[in-house]
PDB file of C-alpha atoms and ligand atoms in Angstrom:
ATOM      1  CA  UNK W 232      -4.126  15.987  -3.007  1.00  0.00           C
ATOM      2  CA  UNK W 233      -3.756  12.978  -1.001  1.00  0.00           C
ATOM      3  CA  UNK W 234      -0.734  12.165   1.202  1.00  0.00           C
ATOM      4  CA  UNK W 235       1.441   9.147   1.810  1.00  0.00           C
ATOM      5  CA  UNK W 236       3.403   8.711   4.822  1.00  0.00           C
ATOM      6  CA  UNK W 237       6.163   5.675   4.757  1.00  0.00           C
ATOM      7  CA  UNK W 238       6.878   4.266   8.428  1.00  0.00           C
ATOM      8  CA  UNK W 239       9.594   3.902   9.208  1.00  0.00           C
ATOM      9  CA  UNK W 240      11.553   6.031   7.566  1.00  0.00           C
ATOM     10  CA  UNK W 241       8.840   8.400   7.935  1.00  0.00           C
ATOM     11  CA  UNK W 242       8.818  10.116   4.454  1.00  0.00           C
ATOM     12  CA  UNK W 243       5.935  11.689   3.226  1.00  0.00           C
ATOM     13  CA  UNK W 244       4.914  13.268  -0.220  1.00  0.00           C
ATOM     14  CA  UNK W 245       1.753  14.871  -1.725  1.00  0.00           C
ATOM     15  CA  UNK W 246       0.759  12.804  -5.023  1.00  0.00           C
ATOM     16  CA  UNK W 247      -1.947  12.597  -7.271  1.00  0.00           C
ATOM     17  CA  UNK W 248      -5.522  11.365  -6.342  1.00  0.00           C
ATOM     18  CA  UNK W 249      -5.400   7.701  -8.280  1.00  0.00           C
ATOM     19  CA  UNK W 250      -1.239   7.440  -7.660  1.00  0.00           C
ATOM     20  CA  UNK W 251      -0.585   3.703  -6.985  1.00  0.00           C
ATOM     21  CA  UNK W 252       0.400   3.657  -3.341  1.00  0.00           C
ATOM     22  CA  UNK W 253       3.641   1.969  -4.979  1.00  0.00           C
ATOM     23  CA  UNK W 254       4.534   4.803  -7.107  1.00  0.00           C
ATOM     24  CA  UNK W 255       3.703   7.286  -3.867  1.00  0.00           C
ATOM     25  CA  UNK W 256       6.276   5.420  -2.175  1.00  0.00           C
ATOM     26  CA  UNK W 257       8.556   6.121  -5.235  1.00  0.00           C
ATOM     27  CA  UNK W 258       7.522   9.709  -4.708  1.00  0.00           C
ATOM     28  CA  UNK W 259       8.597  10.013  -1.340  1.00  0.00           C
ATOM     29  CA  UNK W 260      11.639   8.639  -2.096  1.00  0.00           C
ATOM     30  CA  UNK W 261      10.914   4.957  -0.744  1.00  0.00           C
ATOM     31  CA  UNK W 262      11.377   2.020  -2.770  1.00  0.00           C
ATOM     32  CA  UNK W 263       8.756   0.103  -1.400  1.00  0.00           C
ATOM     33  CA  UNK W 264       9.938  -4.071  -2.342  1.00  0.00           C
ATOM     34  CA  UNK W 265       7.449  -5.309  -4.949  1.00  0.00           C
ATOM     35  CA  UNK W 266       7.818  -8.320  -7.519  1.00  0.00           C
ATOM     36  CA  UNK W 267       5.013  -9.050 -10.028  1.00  0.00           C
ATOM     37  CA  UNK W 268       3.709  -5.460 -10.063  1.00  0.00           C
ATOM     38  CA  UNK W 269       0.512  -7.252 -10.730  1.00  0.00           C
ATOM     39  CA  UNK W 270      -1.471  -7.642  -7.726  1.00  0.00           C
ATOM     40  CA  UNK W 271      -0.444 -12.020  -7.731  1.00  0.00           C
ATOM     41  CA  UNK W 272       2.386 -12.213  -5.653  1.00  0.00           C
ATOM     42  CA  UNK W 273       2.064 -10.598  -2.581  1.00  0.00           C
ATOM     43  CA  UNK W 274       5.932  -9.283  -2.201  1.00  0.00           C
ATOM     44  CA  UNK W 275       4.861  -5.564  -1.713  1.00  0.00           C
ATOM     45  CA  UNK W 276       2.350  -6.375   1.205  1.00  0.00           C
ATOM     46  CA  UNK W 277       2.577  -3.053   3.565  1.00  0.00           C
ATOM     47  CA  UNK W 278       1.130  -2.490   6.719  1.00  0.00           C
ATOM     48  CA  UNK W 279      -1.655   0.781   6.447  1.00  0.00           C
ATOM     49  CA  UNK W 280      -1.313   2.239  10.184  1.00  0.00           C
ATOM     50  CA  UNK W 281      -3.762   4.883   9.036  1.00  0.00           C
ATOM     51  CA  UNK W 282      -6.088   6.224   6.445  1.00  0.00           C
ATOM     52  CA  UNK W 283      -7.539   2.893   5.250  1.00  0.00           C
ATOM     53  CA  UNK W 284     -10.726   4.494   3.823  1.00  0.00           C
ATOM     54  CA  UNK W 285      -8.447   6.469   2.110  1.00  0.00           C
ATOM     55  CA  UNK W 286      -7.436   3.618  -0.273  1.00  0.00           C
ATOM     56  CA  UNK W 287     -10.097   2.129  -2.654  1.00  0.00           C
ATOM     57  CA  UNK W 288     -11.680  -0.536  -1.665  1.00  0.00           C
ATOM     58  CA  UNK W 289      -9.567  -4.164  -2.279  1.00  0.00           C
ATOM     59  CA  UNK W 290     -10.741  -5.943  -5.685  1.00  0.00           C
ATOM     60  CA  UNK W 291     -11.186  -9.998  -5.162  1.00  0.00           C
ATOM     61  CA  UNK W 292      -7.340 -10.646  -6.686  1.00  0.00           C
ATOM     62  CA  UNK W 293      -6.125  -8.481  -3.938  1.00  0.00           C
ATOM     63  CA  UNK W 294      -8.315 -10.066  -0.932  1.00  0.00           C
ATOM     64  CA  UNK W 295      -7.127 -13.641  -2.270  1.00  0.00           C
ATOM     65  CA  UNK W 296      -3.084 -12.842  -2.356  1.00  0.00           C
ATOM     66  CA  UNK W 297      -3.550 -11.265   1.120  1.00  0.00           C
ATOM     67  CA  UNK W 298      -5.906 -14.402   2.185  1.00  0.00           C
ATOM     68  CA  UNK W 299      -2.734 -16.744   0.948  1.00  0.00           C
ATOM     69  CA  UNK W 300      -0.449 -14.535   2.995  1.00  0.00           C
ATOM     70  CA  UNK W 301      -2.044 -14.646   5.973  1.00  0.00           C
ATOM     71  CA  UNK W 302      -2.598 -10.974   5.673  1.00  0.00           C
ATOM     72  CA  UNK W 303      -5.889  -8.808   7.212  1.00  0.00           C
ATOM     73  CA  UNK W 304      -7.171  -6.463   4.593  1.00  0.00           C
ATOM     74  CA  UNK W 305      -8.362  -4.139   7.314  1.00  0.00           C
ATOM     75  CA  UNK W 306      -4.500  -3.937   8.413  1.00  0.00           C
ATOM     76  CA  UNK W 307      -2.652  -4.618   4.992  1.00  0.00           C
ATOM     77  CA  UNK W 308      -2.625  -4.139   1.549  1.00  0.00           C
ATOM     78  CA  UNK W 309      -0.705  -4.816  -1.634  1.00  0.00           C
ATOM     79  CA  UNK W 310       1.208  -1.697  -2.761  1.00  0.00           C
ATOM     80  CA  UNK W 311       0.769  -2.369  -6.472  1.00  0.00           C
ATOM     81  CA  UNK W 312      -2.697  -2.841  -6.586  1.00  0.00           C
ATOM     82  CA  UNK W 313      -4.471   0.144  -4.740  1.00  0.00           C
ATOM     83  CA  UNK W 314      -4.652   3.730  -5.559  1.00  0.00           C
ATOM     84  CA  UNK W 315      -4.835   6.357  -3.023  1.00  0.00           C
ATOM     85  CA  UNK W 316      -7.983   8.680  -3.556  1.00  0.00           C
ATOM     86  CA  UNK W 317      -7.754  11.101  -0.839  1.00  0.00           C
ATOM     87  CA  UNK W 318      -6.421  12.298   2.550  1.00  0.00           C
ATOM     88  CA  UNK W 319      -3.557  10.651   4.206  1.00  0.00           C
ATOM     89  CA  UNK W 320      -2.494   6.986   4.505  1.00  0.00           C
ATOM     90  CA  UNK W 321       0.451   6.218   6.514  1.00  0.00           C
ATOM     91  CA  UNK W 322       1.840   2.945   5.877  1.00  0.00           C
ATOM     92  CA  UNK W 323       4.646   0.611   7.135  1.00  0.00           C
ATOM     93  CA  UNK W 324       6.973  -0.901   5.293  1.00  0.00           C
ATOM     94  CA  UNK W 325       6.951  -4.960   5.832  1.00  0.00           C
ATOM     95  CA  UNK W 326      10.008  -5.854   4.598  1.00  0.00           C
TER      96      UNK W 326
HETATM   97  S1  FES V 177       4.359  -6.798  -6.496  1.00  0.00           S
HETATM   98 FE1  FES V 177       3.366  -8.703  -6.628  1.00  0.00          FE
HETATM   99  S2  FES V 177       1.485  -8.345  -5.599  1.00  0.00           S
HETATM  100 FE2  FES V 177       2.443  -6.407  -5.643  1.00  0.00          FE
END
């Protein structure tokens, strides 16, 4: 089962392979901020210290709200729109 590890409170759960990385958050008891829940706004941005190639890959929505954030994909991703598939992926919060 993959793991998620939230910086800095340094939580951690085991969830399901496919678990939205904001429900994982949920999971290990971190409300991770979000808005739209729909991969447009950019509000639940988080930092992925670790395990990128853990995540699947970002679809084109994602890449364009992180382009109008000034956000790297290889360092950050959008906590409602990617699932975890395997491993561990520690991420910090942003906000
Ligand atoms: S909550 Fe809006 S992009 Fe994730």
């Amino acid at each position: 089962m993959p793991r998620i590890v939230i910086l800095p409170a340094n939580r951690a759960a085991e969830v399901p392979a496919g678990e939205l990385l904001l429900a994982a958050g949920e999971a290990a008891g971190v409300e991770l901020e979000a808005g739209c829940f729909n991969c447009s706004c950019g509000t639940c941005v988080v930092e992925v210290v670790s395990g990128m190639s853990n995540l699947d890959a970002p679809t084109a929505e994602e890449l364009e709200v992180l382009d109008q954030w000034n956000k790297d994909p290889d360092r950050y991703r959008l906590a409602c729109c990617v699932r975890l598939r395997h491993g561990e992926v520690v991420v910090r919060q942003s906000h």
